[in-house]
Amino acid sequence: MRAIGAHEDVIVVESRIWRTTATIVRSGEEAFVIDSPVFPDELEMLPSLLAQAHFHLSGLLARHGDWDHLLGRLAFGGAALGVAETTAARLRATPGEAQRELRDFDDRFYVERPAPLALGSVEALPVPGYCGLGEHELELHPADGHTIDGMAIWIPWARVLVCGDYLSPVEIPTPAASVDAYLATLERLEQFLDLAVHVVPGHGGAVDADTARRLLEEDRAYLTALGARLPAPAALPQGRRDPEQRRLHAANLARLEDLD
Ligand SMILES: [Zn+2]
């Protein structure tokens, strides 16, 4: 697991699988962990990482309801989990889904965990809105389209945008919920790129604002190519044309055909 300091109050860690990111943000005596790494040893390291940095955990946040971002409570048993209202509604509507998908992943890769996942009390946060942390506030913005739910988190004093499964340097857009909503989210995120120093996508570490701007243009172009049903690799951005991205593209096309 890689960890980088994006700001004196922000640490970004990256899981060995899918380069899934978790972001630790501090203000004063409080700290949140946003999303989670995936493997048990990575989750086990989180509390000592916070202790070393003198960050004191006060809660967990998750950017959307996909299981691989929801594992924070495996590292911090009693912690409260805050999510967007849309994510809280999704979790209520599909009870046990995250646990089932985590179990499927663990079975497939022979991963053993000390305990099953319990999400505990999930707190629904109004989005758009603010979430207090120490002396500061986090800004919460809607970020749907990849899924039906989700939020992007703007950390104004650190100028870090923790944007959810968008603007990934390693993964093409997967608009599982809606292409139009995905495009609208990109537009919302774009407003922060002139202010941001770092952008933290769901997968692929932290990127600088110039890279995020390039990715945003590529992702817009990709969604247009997807709408025109262009096949891979023509549809795919440079640098994201590996076999896995072709597989994701085929899945995107199949999803659109189901809608036709
Ligand atoms: Zn994801």
PDB file of C-alpha atoms and ligand atoms in Angstrom:
ATOM      1  CA  MET A   1       0.000   0.000   0.000  1.00  0.00           C
ATOM      2  CA  ARG A   2       1.373   3.391  -1.006  1.00  0.00           C
ATOM      3  CA  ALA A   3       0.846   6.520   1.126  1.00  0.00           C
ATOM      4  CA  ILE A   4       1.578  10.068   0.001  1.00  0.00           C
ATOM      5  CA  GLY A   5       1.137  13.409   1.725  1.00  0.00           C
ATOM      6  CA  ALA A   6      -0.968  15.704  -0.460  1.00  0.00           C
ATOM      7  CA  HIS A   7      -0.950  18.477   2.168  1.00  0.00           C
ATOM      8  CA  GLU A   8       0.076  18.645   5.827  1.00  0.00           C
ATOM      9  CA  ASP A   9      -3.539  17.699   6.669  1.00  0.00           C
ATOM     10  CA  VAL A  10      -4.160  15.179   3.877  1.00  0.00           C
ATOM     11  CA  ILE A  11      -2.682  11.691   3.342  1.00  0.00           C
ATOM     12  CA  VAL A  12      -3.719   9.573   0.356  1.00  0.00           C
ATOM     13  CA  VAL A  13      -3.218   5.809   0.465  1.00  0.00           C
ATOM     14  CA  GLU A  14      -3.571   3.497  -2.470  1.00  0.00           C
ATOM     15  CA  SER A  15      -4.534  -0.163  -2.314  1.00  0.00           C
ATOM     16  CA  ARG A  16      -2.512  -2.801  -4.172  1.00  0.00           C
ATOM     17  CA  ILE A  17      -5.670  -3.752  -6.039  1.00  0.00           C
ATOM     18  CA  TRP A  18      -7.348  -1.445  -8.535  1.00  0.00           C
ATOM     19  CA  ARG A  19      -5.244   1.363  -7.037  1.00  0.00           C
ATOM     20  CA  THR A  20      -8.313   2.080  -4.869  1.00  0.00           C
ATOM     21  CA  THR A  21      -7.697   5.233  -2.833  1.00  0.00           C
ATOM     22  CA  ALA A  22      -8.457   6.226   0.722  1.00  0.00           C
ATOM     23  CA  THR A  23      -7.921   9.795   1.903  1.00  0.00           C
ATOM     24  CA  ILE A  24      -7.188  10.783   5.478  1.00  0.00           C
ATOM     25  CA  VAL A  25      -8.022  14.407   6.221  1.00  0.00           C
ATOM     26  CA  ARG A  26      -7.352  16.244   9.444  1.00  0.00           C
ATOM     27  CA  SER A  27      -8.398  19.527  10.974  1.00  0.00           C
ATOM     28  CA  GLY A  28      -7.352  20.354  14.536  1.00  0.00           C
ATOM     29  CA  GLU A  29      -7.949  17.344  16.761  1.00  0.00           C
ATOM     30  CA  GLU A  30     -10.268  15.573  14.323  1.00  0.00           C
ATOM     31  CA  ALA A  31      -9.700  13.406  11.288  1.00  0.00           C
ATOM     32  CA  PHE A  32     -11.864  11.533   8.805  1.00  0.00           C
ATOM     33  CA  VAL A  33     -10.917   8.570   6.665  1.00  0.00           C
ATOM     34  CA  ILE A  34     -12.650   8.811   3.277  1.00  0.00           C
ATOM     35  CA  ASP A  35     -13.157   5.424   1.548  1.00  0.00           C
ATOM     36  CA  SER A  36     -10.852   2.474   2.163  1.00  0.00           C
ATOM     37  CA  PRO A  37      -8.102   0.236   0.838  1.00  0.00           C
ATOM     38  CA  VAL A  38      -9.186  -3.342   0.110  1.00  0.00           C
ATOM     39  CA  PHE A  39      -6.827  -5.992   1.511  1.00  0.00           C
ATOM     40  CA  PRO A  40      -6.872  -6.965   5.228  1.00  0.00           C
ATOM     41  CA  ASP A  41      -3.198  -6.050   5.818  1.00  0.00           C
ATOM     42  CA  GLU A  42      -3.776  -2.607   4.274  1.00  0.00           C
ATOM     43  CA  LEU A  43      -6.821  -2.003   6.468  1.00  0.00           C
ATOM     44  CA  GLU A  44      -4.872  -3.199   9.510  1.00  0.00           C
ATOM     45  CA  MET A  45      -2.135  -0.622   8.839  1.00  0.00           C
ATOM     46  CA  LEU A  46      -4.502   2.348   8.768  1.00  0.00           C
ATOM     47  CA  PRO A  47      -4.806   2.938  12.541  1.00  0.00           C
ATOM     48  CA  SER A  48      -1.006   2.991  12.983  1.00  0.00           C
ATOM     49  CA  LEU A  49      -0.640   5.256   9.947  1.00  0.00           C
ATOM     50  CA  LEU A  50      -3.010   7.743  11.590  1.00  0.00           C
ATOM     51  CA  ALA A  51      -1.212   7.410  14.938  1.00  0.00           C
ATOM     52  CA  GLN A  52       2.200   8.045  13.336  1.00  0.00           C
ATOM     53  CA  ALA A  53       0.849  11.193  11.701  1.00  0.00           C
ATOM     54  CA  HIS A  54      -0.794  12.272  14.995  1.00  0.00           C
ATOM     55  CA  PHE A  55      -4.221  12.247  13.345  1.00  0.00           C
ATOM     56  CA  HIS A  56      -7.117  11.342  15.685  1.00  0.00           C
ATOM     57  CA  LEU A  57      -9.958   9.532  13.952  1.00  0.00           C
ATOM     58  CA  SER A  58     -13.406  11.012  14.480  1.00  0.00           C
ATOM     59  CA  GLY A  59     -15.325   9.270  11.699  1.00  0.00           C
ATOM     60  CA  LEU A  60     -15.468   7.587   8.317  1.00  0.00           C
ATOM     61  CA  LEU A  61     -16.846   8.868   5.037  1.00  0.00           C
ATOM     62  CA  ALA A  62     -17.520   6.957   1.817  1.00  0.00           C
ATOM     63  CA  ARG A  63     -17.872   8.633  -1.563  1.00  0.00           C
ATOM     64  CA  HIS A  64     -20.315   6.065  -2.934  1.00  0.00           C
ATOM     65  CA  GLY A  65     -21.856   2.738  -2.068  1.00  0.00           C
ATOM     66  CA  ASP A  66     -19.712   0.310  -4.100  1.00  0.00           C
ATOM     67  CA  TRP A  67     -18.320  -2.331  -1.727  1.00  0.00           C
ATOM     68  CA  ASP A  68     -14.639  -1.672  -2.439  1.00  0.00           C
ATOM     69  CA  HIS A  69     -14.926   1.861  -1.016  1.00  0.00           C
ATOM     70  CA  LEU A  70     -16.928   0.893   2.079  1.00  0.00           C
ATOM     71  CA  LEU A  71     -14.435  -1.130   4.114  1.00  0.00           C
ATOM     72  CA  GLY A  72     -13.345   1.535   6.630  1.00  0.00           C
ATOM     73  CA  ARG A  73     -15.127  -0.163   9.512  1.00  0.00           C
ATOM     74  CA  LEU A  74     -12.913  -3.211   9.092  1.00  0.00           C
ATOM     75  CA  ALA A  75     -10.050  -0.913  10.192  1.00  0.00           C
ATOM     76  CA  PHE A  76     -11.964   1.195  12.729  1.00  0.00           C
ATOM     77  CA  GLY A  77     -14.615  -1.018  14.318  1.00  0.00           C
ATOM     78  CA  GLY A  78     -16.793   1.419  16.224  1.00  0.00           C
ATOM     79  CA  ALA A  79     -16.513   4.424  13.924  1.00  0.00           C
ATOM     80  CA  ALA A  80     -19.571   6.138  12.446  1.00  0.00           C
ATOM     81  CA  LEU A  81     -19.840   6.103   8.654  1.00  0.00           C
ATOM     82  CA  GLY A  82     -21.107   9.225   6.882  1.00  0.00           C
ATOM     83  CA  VAL A  83     -22.395   8.972   3.309  1.00  0.00           C
ATOM     84  CA  ALA A  84     -24.454  11.092   0.924  1.00  0.00           C
ATOM     85  CA  GLU A  85     -28.229  10.792   1.333  1.00  0.00           C
ATOM     86  CA  THR A  86     -28.274   9.061  -2.070  1.00  0.00           C
ATOM     87  CA  THR A  87     -25.804   6.460  -0.832  1.00  0.00           C
ATOM     88  CA  ALA A  88     -27.724   5.931   2.419  1.00  0.00           C
ATOM     89  CA  ALA A  89     -30.873   5.317   0.356  1.00  0.00           C
ATOM     90  CA  ARG A  90     -29.001   2.879  -1.891  1.00  0.00           C
ATOM     91  CA  LEU A  91     -27.608   0.961   1.086  1.00  0.00           C
ATOM     92  CA  ARG A  92     -31.093   0.771   2.619  1.00  0.00           C
ATOM     93  CA  ALA A  93     -32.590  -0.437  -0.668  1.00  0.00           C
ATOM     94  CA  THR A  94     -29.960  -3.166  -1.153  1.00  0.00           C
ATOM     95  CA  PRO A  95     -29.205  -4.516   2.325  1.00  0.00           C
ATOM     96  CA  GLY A  96     -26.303  -6.961   2.444  1.00  0.00           C
ATOM     97  CA  GLU A  97     -25.142  -6.208  -1.114  1.00  0.00           C
ATOM     98  CA  ALA A  98     -21.768  -4.777  -0.081  1.00  0.00           C
ATOM     99  CA  GLN A  99     -21.146  -7.720   2.243  1.00  0.00           C
ATOM    100  CA  ARG A 100     -22.111 -10.198  -0.494  1.00  0.00           C
ATOM    101  CA  GLU A 101     -19.814  -8.613  -3.060  1.00  0.00           C
ATOM    102  CA  LEU A 102     -16.956  -8.441  -0.566  1.00  0.00           C
ATOM    103  CA  ARG A 103     -17.467 -12.160   0.161  1.00  0.00           C
ATOM    104  CA  ASP A 104     -17.447 -12.970  -3.576  1.00  0.00           C
ATOM    105  CA  PHE A 105     -14.170 -11.065  -3.994  1.00  0.00           C
ATOM    106  CA  ASP A 106     -12.610 -12.775  -0.964  1.00  0.00           C
ATOM    107  CA  ASP A 107     -13.724 -16.223  -2.173  1.00  0.00           C
ATOM    108  CA  ARG A 108     -12.330 -15.596  -5.640  1.00  0.00           C
ATOM    109  CA  PHE A 109      -8.905 -14.484  -4.428  1.00  0.00           C
ATOM    110  CA  TYR A 110      -8.737 -16.690  -1.292  1.00  0.00           C
ATOM    111  CA  VAL A 111      -8.610 -13.639   0.980  1.00  0.00           C
ATOM    112  CA  GLU A 112      -9.175 -14.299   4.683  1.00  0.00           C
ATOM    113  CA  ARG A 113     -10.530 -11.602   6.967  1.00  0.00           C
ATOM    114  CA  PRO A 114     -10.584 -11.548  10.742  1.00  0.00           C
ATOM    115  CA  ALA A 115     -14.218 -10.375  10.839  1.00  0.00           C
ATOM    116  CA  PRO A 116     -17.183  -9.827   8.516  1.00  0.00           C
ATOM    117  CA  LEU A 117     -18.098  -6.312   7.414  1.00  0.00           C
ATOM    118  CA  ALA A 118     -20.713  -4.495   9.484  1.00  0.00           C
ATOM    119  CA  LEU A 119     -21.528  -0.991   8.280  1.00  0.00           C
ATOM    120  CA  GLY A 120     -22.980  -0.011  11.661  1.00  0.00           C
ATOM    121  CA  SER A 121     -24.899   3.203  11.956  1.00  0.00           C
ATOM    122  CA  VAL A 122     -24.787   4.951   8.609  1.00  0.00           C
ATOM    123  CA  GLU A 123     -25.274   8.697   8.782  1.00  0.00           C
ATOM    124  CA  ALA A 124     -26.956  10.308   5.761  1.00  0.00           C
ATOM    125  CA  LEU A 125     -25.374  13.670   4.898  1.00  0.00           C
ATOM    126  CA  PRO A 126     -27.252  16.316   2.901  1.00  0.00           C
ATOM    127  CA  VAL A 127     -25.532  16.835  -0.495  1.00  0.00           C
ATOM    128  CA  PRO A 128     -24.832  19.504  -1.617  1.00  0.00           C
ATOM    129  CA  GLY A 129     -23.845  20.557   1.863  1.00  0.00           C
ATOM    130  CA  TYR A 130     -21.123  20.931   4.423  1.00  0.00           C
ATOM    131  CA  CYS A 131     -19.604  18.587   6.934  1.00  0.00           C
ATOM    132  CA  GLY A 132     -17.729  20.056   9.903  1.00  0.00           C
ATOM    133  CA  LEU A 133     -14.243  18.763  10.685  1.00  0.00           C
ATOM    134  CA  GLY A 134     -12.298  20.419  13.509  1.00  0.00           C
ATOM    135  CA  GLU A 135     -11.910  24.102  12.701  1.00  0.00           C
ATOM    136  CA  HIS A 136     -12.935  23.653   9.072  1.00  0.00           C
ATOM    137  CA  GLU A 137     -15.746  22.381   6.881  1.00  0.00           C
ATOM    138  CA  LEU A 138     -15.666  19.912   4.039  1.00  0.00           C
ATOM    139  CA  GLU A 139     -17.834  20.731   1.036  1.00  0.00           C
ATOM    140  CA  LEU A 140     -19.981  17.887  -0.269  1.00  0.00           C
ATOM    141  CA  HIS A 141     -21.112  17.891  -3.904  1.00  0.00           C
ATOM    142  CA  PRO A 142     -23.252  15.388  -5.799  1.00  0.00           C
ATOM    143  CA  ALA A 143     -21.246  12.959  -7.937  1.00  0.00           C
ATOM    144  CA  ASP A 144     -23.566  10.457  -9.578  1.00  0.00           C
ATOM    145  CA  GLY A 145     -23.467   8.813 -12.996  1.00  0.00           C
ATOM    146  CA  HIS A 146     -20.873   6.135 -12.265  1.00  0.00           C
ATOM    147  CA  THR A 147     -23.480   4.865  -9.832  1.00  0.00           C
ATOM    148  CA  ILE A 148     -26.887   6.264  -8.859  1.00  0.00           C
ATOM    149  CA  ASP A 149     -25.381   7.687  -5.671  1.00  0.00           C
ATOM    150  CA  GLY A 150     -22.327   9.456  -4.422  1.00  0.00           C
ATOM    151  CA  MET A 151     -20.537  12.646  -3.525  1.00  0.00           C
ATOM    152  CA  ALA A 152     -17.319  14.485  -4.236  1.00  0.00           C
ATOM    153  CA  ILE A 153     -15.571  16.108  -1.286  1.00  0.00           C
ATOM    154  CA  TRP A 154     -13.779  19.433  -1.597  1.00  0.00           C
ATOM    155  CA  ILE A 155     -11.221  20.166   1.122  1.00  0.00           C
ATOM    156  CA  PRO A 156     -10.941  23.951   0.725  1.00  0.00           C
ATOM    157  CA  TRP A 157      -8.005  24.729   3.028  1.00  0.00           C
ATOM    158  CA  ALA A 158      -5.874  21.977   1.449  1.00  0.00           C
ATOM    159  CA  ARG A 159      -7.226  22.551  -2.057  1.00  0.00           C
ATOM    160  CA  VAL A 160      -7.778  18.830  -2.539  1.00  0.00           C
ATOM    161  CA  LEU A 161     -10.755  17.434  -4.476  1.00  0.00           C
ATOM    162  CA  VAL A 162     -11.646  13.881  -3.434  1.00  0.00           C
ATOM    163  CA  CYS A 163     -13.857  13.171  -6.368  1.00  0.00           C
ATOM    164  CA  GLY A 164     -15.082   9.572  -6.342  1.00  0.00           C
ATOM    165  CA  ASP A 165     -14.914   7.203  -9.309  1.00  0.00           C
ATOM    166  CA  TYR A 166     -14.269   9.960 -11.871  1.00  0.00           C
ATOM    167  CA  LEU A 167     -11.075  11.396 -13.428  1.00  0.00           C
ATOM    168  CA  SER A 168      -9.134   8.172 -12.957  1.00  0.00           C
ATOM    169  CA  PRO A 169      -5.754   7.936 -14.688  1.00  0.00           C
ATOM    170  CA  VAL A 170      -6.071   4.141 -14.827  1.00  0.00           C
ATOM    171  CA  GLU A 171      -9.735   3.416 -15.545  1.00  0.00           C
ATOM    172  CA  ILE A 172     -12.051   4.627 -18.304  1.00  0.00           C
ATOM    173  CA  PRO A 173     -15.421   6.075 -17.251  1.00  0.00           C
ATOM    174  CA  THR A 174     -17.946   3.422 -16.278  1.00  0.00           C
ATOM    175  CA  PRO A 175     -21.297   5.246 -16.372  1.00  0.00           C
ATOM    176  CA  ALA A 176     -23.204   2.368 -14.811  1.00  0.00           C
ATOM    177  CA  ALA A 177     -26.074   4.651 -13.773  1.00  0.00           C
ATOM    178  CA  SER A 178     -26.293   7.305 -16.511  1.00  0.00           C
ATOM    179  CA  VAL A 179     -24.079   8.856 -19.182  1.00  0.00           C
ATOM    180  CA  ASP A 180     -25.850  12.213 -18.834  1.00  0.00           C
ATOM    181  CA  ALA A 181     -25.469  12.248 -15.053  1.00  0.00           C
ATOM    182  CA  TYR A 182     -21.814  11.289 -15.498  1.00  0.00           C
ATOM    183  CA  LEU A 183     -21.265  14.248 -17.853  1.00  0.00           C
ATOM    184  CA  ALA A 184     -23.049  16.583 -15.429  1.00  0.00           C
ATOM    185  CA  THR A 185     -20.771  15.392 -12.641  1.00  0.00           C
ATOM    186  CA  LEU A 186     -17.699  16.056 -14.803  1.00  0.00           C
ATOM    187  CA  GLU A 187     -18.970  19.585 -15.319  1.00  0.00           C
ATOM    188  CA  ARG A 188     -19.436  20.047 -11.578  1.00  0.00           C
ATOM    189  CA  LEU A 189     -15.943  18.726 -10.897  1.00  0.00           C
ATOM    190  CA  GLU A 190     -14.420  20.953 -13.560  1.00  0.00           C
ATOM    191  CA  GLN A 191     -15.250  24.055 -11.509  1.00  0.00           C
ATOM    192  CA  PHE A 192     -12.760  22.934  -8.864  1.00  0.00           C
ATOM    193  CA  LEU A 193      -9.836  22.228 -11.158  1.00  0.00           C
ATOM    194  CA  ASP A 194      -8.705  25.863 -11.234  1.00  0.00           C
ATOM    195  CA  LEU A 195      -8.582  25.869  -7.433  1.00  0.00           C
ATOM    196  CA  ALA A 196      -7.323  22.352  -6.783  1.00  0.00           C
ATOM    197  CA  VAL A 197      -3.713  21.388  -6.153  1.00  0.00           C
ATOM    198  CA  HIS A 198      -4.513  17.659  -5.999  1.00  0.00           C
ATOM    199  CA  VAL A 199      -7.410  15.552  -7.208  1.00  0.00           C
ATOM    200  CA  VAL A 200      -7.992  12.120  -5.673  1.00  0.00           C
ATOM    201  CA  PRO A 201     -10.023   9.813  -7.924  1.00  0.00           C
ATOM    202  CA  GLY A 202     -11.445   6.542  -6.583  1.00  0.00           C
ATOM    203  CA  HIS A 203      -8.761   4.602  -8.439  1.00  0.00           C
ATOM    204  CA  GLY A 204      -5.231   5.705  -9.319  1.00  0.00           C
ATOM    205  CA  GLY A 205      -3.644   7.784  -6.561  1.00  0.00           C
ATOM    206  CA  ALA A 206      -3.631  11.547  -6.393  1.00  0.00           C
ATOM    207  CA  VAL A 207      -3.141  13.527  -9.604  1.00  0.00           C
ATOM    208  CA  ASP A 208      -2.267  17.195 -10.081  1.00  0.00           C
ATOM    209  CA  ALA A 209      -4.793  19.664 -11.489  1.00  0.00           C
ATOM    210  CA  ASP A 210      -3.259  19.705 -14.997  1.00  0.00           C
ATOM    211  CA  THR A 211      -3.493  15.934 -15.222  1.00  0.00           C
ATOM    212  CA  ALA A 212      -7.069  16.056 -13.919  1.00  0.00           C
ATOM    213  CA  ARG A 213      -7.954  18.608 -16.597  1.00  0.00           C
ATOM    214  CA  ARG A 214      -6.497  16.378 -19.319  1.00  0.00           C
ATOM    215  CA  LEU A 215      -8.347  13.349 -17.919  1.00  0.00           C
ATOM    216  CA  LEU A 216     -11.585  15.324 -17.837  1.00  0.00           C
ATOM    217  CA  GLU A 217     -11.270  16.202 -21.532  1.00  0.00           C
ATOM    218  CA  GLU A 218     -10.393  12.594 -22.372  1.00  0.00           C
ATOM    219  CA  ASP A 219     -13.339  11.302 -20.359  1.00  0.00           C
ATOM    220  CA  ARG A 220     -15.742  13.668 -22.111  1.00  0.00           C
ATOM    221  CA  ALA A 221     -14.395  12.553 -25.481  1.00  0.00           C
ATOM    222  CA  TYR A 222     -14.686   8.933 -24.408  1.00  0.00           C
ATOM    223  CA  LEU A 223     -18.355   9.337 -23.404  1.00  0.00           C
ATOM    224  CA  THR A 224     -19.071  10.889 -26.816  1.00  0.00           C
ATOM    225  CA  ALA A 225     -17.314   7.957 -28.524  1.00  0.00           C
ATOM    226  CA  LEU A 226     -19.314   5.584 -26.349  1.00  0.00           C
ATOM    227  CA  GLY A 227     -22.552   7.295 -27.398  1.00  0.00           C
ATOM    228  CA  ALA A 228     -21.484   6.863 -31.048  1.00  0.00           C
ATOM    229  CA  ARG A 229     -20.869   3.148 -30.318  1.00  0.00           C
ATOM    230  CA  LEU A 230     -17.230   3.371 -31.438  1.00  0.00           C
ATOM    231  CA  PRO A 231     -15.382   0.110 -30.836  1.00  0.00           C
ATOM    232  CA  ALA A 232     -12.172  -0.185 -28.802  1.00  0.00           C
ATOM    233  CA  PRO A 233      -9.403   0.893 -29.141  1.00  0.00           C
ATOM    234  CA  ALA A 234     -10.572   3.913 -31.198  1.00  0.00           C
ATOM    235  CA  ALA A 235     -12.943   4.930 -28.414  1.00  0.00           C
ATOM    236  CA  LEU A 236     -10.368   4.631 -25.651  1.00  0.00           C
ATOM    237  CA  PRO A 237      -8.093   7.421 -24.355  1.00  0.00           C
ATOM    238  CA  GLN A 238      -4.340   7.046 -24.874  1.00  0.00           C
ATOM    239  CA  GLY A 239      -2.858   5.334 -21.847  1.00  0.00           C
ATOM    240  CA  ARG A 240      -6.107   3.567 -20.983  1.00  0.00           C
ATOM    241  CA  ARG A 241      -6.266   0.960 -23.740  1.00  0.00           C
ATOM    242  CA  ASP A 242      -5.167  -2.151 -21.867  1.00  0.00           C
ATOM    243  CA  PRO A 243      -7.240  -5.370 -22.040  1.00  0.00           C
ATOM    244  CA  GLU A 244      -9.107  -4.531 -18.824  1.00  0.00           C
ATOM    245  CA  GLN A 245     -10.178  -1.129 -20.238  1.00  0.00           C
ATOM    246  CA  ARG A 246     -11.370  -2.887 -23.414  1.00  0.00           C
ATOM    247  CA  ARG A 247     -13.392  -5.225 -21.243  1.00  0.00           C
ATOM    248  CA  LEU A 248     -14.899  -2.248 -19.361  1.00  0.00           C
ATOM    249  CA  HIS A 249     -15.665  -0.579 -22.697  1.00  0.00           C
ATOM    250  CA  ALA A 250     -17.453  -3.717 -23.950  1.00  0.00           C
ATOM    251  CA  ALA A 251     -19.493  -3.725 -20.728  1.00  0.00           C
ATOM    252  CA  ASN A 252     -20.330  -0.026 -21.241  1.00  0.00           C
ATOM    253  CA  LEU A 253     -21.509  -0.765 -24.806  1.00  0.00           C
ATOM    254  CA  ALA A 254     -23.580  -3.748 -23.670  1.00  0.00           C
ATOM    255  CA  ARG A 255     -25.250  -1.590 -21.000  1.00  0.00           C
ATOM    256  CA  LEU A 256     -26.192   1.027 -23.609  1.00  0.00           C
ATOM    257  CA  GLU A 257     -27.558  -1.652 -25.935  1.00  0.00           C
ATOM    258  CA  ASP A 258     -29.768  -2.935 -23.137  1.00  0.00           C
ATOM    259  CA  LEU A 259     -31.267   0.554 -22.927  1.00  0.00           C
ATOM    260  CA  ASP A 260     -31.929   0.751 -26.697  1.00  0.00           C
TER     261      ASP A 260
HETATM  262 ZN    ZN B   1     -14.599   2.074  -7.374  1.00  0.00          ZN
END
